[in-house]
Amino acid sequence: MAMSDFSLHRGSAPLLVSLPHNGIELPSAIAATLTPAALRVPDTDWHMAHLYGFAVELGASVLVPRWSRYVVDLNRPPDGAALYPGRTETGLCPTETFAGEAIYQAGGAPGVFVTAQRRARYWQPYHDALRDELTRLRAQFPRVLLWEGHSIRGRVPRLFEGELPDLNLGSADGLSCAARVQRAIDHALAAQHDYSYVINGRFKGGYITRHYGQPQQGM
């Protein structure tokens, strides 16, 4: 993945904001294999870069991909392992939308070889950039916070029952961040009454949260 495949703003604060599902573009060769429904990239985490625009002013580093999650899901394990065993979820190279619609035209879904190609071409360089930026910040600060920004429709019956709270925070059940960080967030959200919220509810964090969140290592 070339630098033009993602944007990285290098900040001066011990904070990196990653927005792995913000990308909306599709390489032409891949777009030619998609269904009309998929070409609308309905499962995009819409407007995250705009929402987190303030983070740059705070001195944060911000990493944003160019390509849609339908090319490769940057927040899935490289081996395609399930994040929530026993539940419906999309994979490294998803073949169905959240609504259960086919992403690819007949015969167009990526097999093992194409999936490996996309992992090397699109997935790995994003993670190299993320790791390198964390390493750069960690060399300057004793502790660094990695914040994953996402959005999703409040109702997605195929993925969960009912309606989600307004804010859904995940820390891999407390494993991916220091307890004091989670307590501070919980305290701040409990003090406001504009938005409903939950911590480690339906979403506990994807691959990036679980893999890079290492509080014992200062991240």
Coordinates of C-alpha atoms in Angstrom, one line a residue:
M1 CA 0.0 0.0 0.0
A2 CA 1.6 3.2 -1.1
M3 CA 1.3 6.4 0.9
S4 CA -1.4 7.5 -1.6
D5 CA -3.4 4.5 -0.4
F6 CA -3.8 6.0 3.0
S7 CA -3.1 9.3 4.7
L8 CA -1.1 9.7 7.8
H9 CA -0.9 12.9 9.7
R10 CA 2.0 12.7 12.2
G11 CA 1.1 14.6 15.3
S12 CA 3.0 15.7 18.4
A13 CA 0.8 14.3 21.1
P14 CA 0.8 10.7 22.5
L15 CA -2.4 9.9 20.6
L16 CA -2.9 8.0 17.4
V17 CA -6.4 7.9 15.9
S18 CA -7.0 5.0 13.3
L19 CA -10.0 5.0 11.1
P20 CA -9.8 1.7 9.2
H21 CA -13.3 1.6 7.7
N22 CA -13.4 5.2 6.5
G23 CA -12.2 4.4 3.0
I24 CA -14.8 4.5 0.2
E25 CA -12.8 4.0 -3.0
L26 CA -12.6 0.8 -5.0
P27 CA -9.8 -0.1 -7.5
S28 CA -11.3 -0.4 -10.9
A29 CA -10.5 -4.1 -11.4
I30 CA -12.2 -4.9 -8.1
A31 CA -15.2 -2.6 -8.7
A32 CA -15.8 -4.5 -12.0
T33 CA -16.6 -7.6 -10.0
L34 CA -19.0 -6.1 -7.5
T35 CA -22.8 -6.1 -7.4
P36 CA -24.7 -2.8 -7.8
A37 CA -25.5 -3.0 -4.0
A38 CA -21.8 -3.3 -3.1
L39 CA -20.7 -0.5 -5.3
R40 CA -22.6 1.8 -3.0
V41 CA -20.2 0.6 -0.2
P42 CA -23.1 0.7 2.4
D43 CA -21.0 -0.6 5.2
T44 CA -18.6 2.3 5.3
D45 CA -17.9 4.0 8.6
W46 CA -19.2 7.2 7.2
H47 CA -17.7 10.6 7.9
M48 CA -15.2 9.5 10.5
A49 CA -12.4 11.6 9.1
H50 CA -14.6 14.7 9.4
L51 CA -15.8 13.7 12.9
Y52 CA -12.3 13.3 14.2
G53 CA -11.0 16.4 12.4
F54 CA -10.6 18.0 15.8
A55 CA -8.0 15.4 16.8
V56 CA -5.4 17.0 14.5
E57 CA -5.9 20.3 16.4
L58 CA -5.1 18.4 19.6
G59 CA -1.8 17.2 18.2
A60 CA -2.9 13.6 17.5
S61 CA -1.6 11.5 14.7
V62 CA -4.4 10.3 12.4
L63 CA -4.3 7.3 10.0
V64 CA -7.0 7.1 7.3
P65 CA -7.3 4.5 4.5
R66 CA -8.3 5.3 0.9
W67 CA -9.9 2.0 0.0
S68 CA -13.2 0.5 1.0
R69 CA -13.4 -2.4 3.5
Y70 CA -14.7 -4.4 0.6
V71 CA -11.2 -4.5 -0.8
V72 CA -9.8 -5.8 2.4
D73 CA -10.9 -5.3 6.0
L74 CA -8.1 -3.6 7.8
N75 CA -9.6 -4.4 11.2
R76 CA -9.7 -8.2 10.8
P77 CA -7.0 -10.7 11.7
P78 CA -4.7 -11.5 8.8
D79 CA -5.5 -15.2 9.0
G80 CA -9.3 -14.5 8.9
A81 CA -9.9 -15.8 12.4
A82 CA -13.3 -14.9 13.9
L83 CA -13.4 -12.0 16.3
Y84 CA -16.7 -13.1 17.8
P85 CA -16.9 -16.9 17.4
G86 CA -20.5 -18.2 16.9
R87 CA -21.8 -14.8 15.7
T88 CA -22.4 -13.5 12.3
E89 CA -19.5 -11.2 11.2
T90 CA -17.7 -10.2 8.0
G91 CA -14.2 -11.5 7.1
L92 CA -10.9 -10.3 5.9
C93 CA -12.2 -10.1 2.3
P94 CA -16.0 -9.9 3.0
T95 CA -18.4 -11.5 0.5
E96 CA -21.6 -10.3 2.0
T97 CA -22.8 -6.9 3.2
F98 CA -24.1 -6.4 6.7
A99 CA -27.6 -6.9 5.3
G100 CA -26.6 -10.2 3.8
E101 CA -26.5 -9.1 0.2
A102 CA -23.8 -10.5 -2.1
I103 CA -20.8 -8.2 -2.6
Y104 CA -19.5 -10.0 -5.7
Q105 CA -21.2 -10.9 -8.9
A106 CA -21.4 -14.7 -9.6
G107 CA -17.9 -16.2 -9.7
G108 CA -16.2 -13.0 -8.6
A109 CA -15.6 -13.7 -4.9
P110 CA -11.9 -13.8 -3.9
G111 CA -10.3 -17.2 -3.3
V112 CA -7.3 -18.0 -1.2
F113 CA -4.8 -16.7 -3.7
V114 CA -6.5 -13.3 -4.3
T115 CA -7.1 -12.9 -0.5
A116 CA -3.4 -13.4 0.1
Q117 CA -2.6 -10.8 -2.6
R118 CA -4.9 -8.2 -1.1
R119 CA -3.6 -8.9 2.4
A120 CA 0.0 -8.2 1.1
R121 CA -1.0 -5.3 -1.1
Y122 CA -3.5 -3.4 1.1
W123 CA -3.7 -4.9 4.6
Q124 CA 0.0 -5.2 5.6
P125 CA 1.2 -1.7 4.6
Y126 CA -1.6 -0.1 6.6
H127 CA -0.5 -2.1 9.7
D128 CA 3.1 -1.4 9.0
A129 CA 2.3 2.4 9.0
L130 CA 0.2 2.0 12.2
R131 CA 2.9 0.0 14.0
D132 CA 5.6 2.4 12.9
E133 CA 3.7 5.5 14.1
L134 CA 3.0 3.8 17.4
T135 CA 6.7 3.1 17.7
R136 CA 7.7 6.7 16.9
L137 CA 5.3 8.0 19.5
R138 CA 6.3 5.5 22.1
A139 CA 9.9 6.5 21.7
Q140 CA 8.9 10.0 22.7
F141 CA 6.3 9.3 25.4
P142 CA 6.1 6.8 28.3
R143 CA 2.5 5.9 27.3
V144 CA 0.6 6.2 24.0
L145 CA -3.1 6.0 23.4
L146 CA -4.4 4.3 20.2
W147 CA -8.0 5.2 19.5
E148 CA -10.0 3.4 16.9
G149 CA -12.8 5.4 15.4
H150 CA -15.9 3.7 13.9
S151 CA -19.5 4.2 13.0
I152 CA -22.4 1.8 12.2
R153 CA -26.1 2.0 11.7
G154 CA -28.1 1.7 14.9
R155 CA -30.1 -1.2 13.6
V156 CA -28.4 -4.1 11.7
P157 CA -30.6 -7.2 12.5
R158 CA -28.2 -9.6 10.9
L159 CA -25.4 -8.6 13.3
F160 CA -27.3 -7.8 16.5
E161 CA -30.8 -7.6 18.0
G162 CA -32.5 -4.3 18.7
E163 CA -30.8 -0.9 18.5
L164 CA -27.3 -0.1 19.6
P165 CA -26.6 2.7 22.1
D166 CA -25.3 5.9 20.6
L167 CA -21.7 5.3 21.7
N168 CA -20.2 1.8 21.8
L169 CA -16.7 1.5 23.3
G170 CA -14.6 -1.6 23.4
S171 CA -11.5 -2.5 25.3
A172 CA -11.4 -6.2 24.7
D173 CA -13.1 -6.6 28.1
G174 CA -10.4 -4.4 29.7
L175 CA -7.4 -6.2 28.1
S176 CA -6.5 -3.6 25.5
C177 CA -6.2 -0.4 27.7
A178 CA -5.2 0.5 31.2
A179 CA -8.0 0.3 33.8
R180 CA -7.6 3.9 34.7
V181 CA -8.2 4.9 31.0
Q182 CA -11.4 2.9 30.9
R183 CA -12.5 4.3 34.2
A184 CA -11.9 7.9 33.1
I185 CA -14.0 7.4 29.9
D186 CA -16.8 5.7 31.8
H187 CA -16.8 8.5 34.3
A188 CA -17.0 11.2 31.6
L189 CA -19.8 9.4 29.8
A190 CA -21.8 8.8 32.9
A191 CA -21.6 12.5 33.7
Q192 CA -23.5 13.5 30.5
H193 CA -27.1 12.8 29.5
D194 CA -27.1 13.5 25.7
Y195 CA -25.9 10.1 24.5
S196 CA -26.5 6.6 25.6
Y197 CA -23.4 4.4 25.8
V198 CA -22.0 1.0 26.6
I199 CA -18.5 -0.3 27.2
N200 CA -17.7 -3.8 26.0
G201 CA -21.2 -4.5 24.8
R202 CA -21.9 -6.0 21.3
F203 CA -18.6 -4.6 20.1
K204 CA -15.5 -5.2 22.2
G205 CA -12.9 -4.0 19.7
G206 CA -11.6 -5.5 16.4
Y207 CA -8.2 -6.8 15.5
I208 CA -6.5 -3.5 15.8
T209 CA -7.7 -2.8 19.3
R210 CA -7.0 -6.4 20.5
H211 CA -3.6 -6.7 18.8
Y212 CA -2.0 -3.3 19.4
G213 CA -3.6 -2.4 22.7
Q214 CA -0.9 -3.5 25.2
P215 CA -1.2 -1.4 28.3
Q216 CA 1.7 -3.3 29.9
Q217 CA 3.9 -2.0 27.1
G218 CA 2.6 1.6 27.5
M219 CA 0.1 1.4 24.6

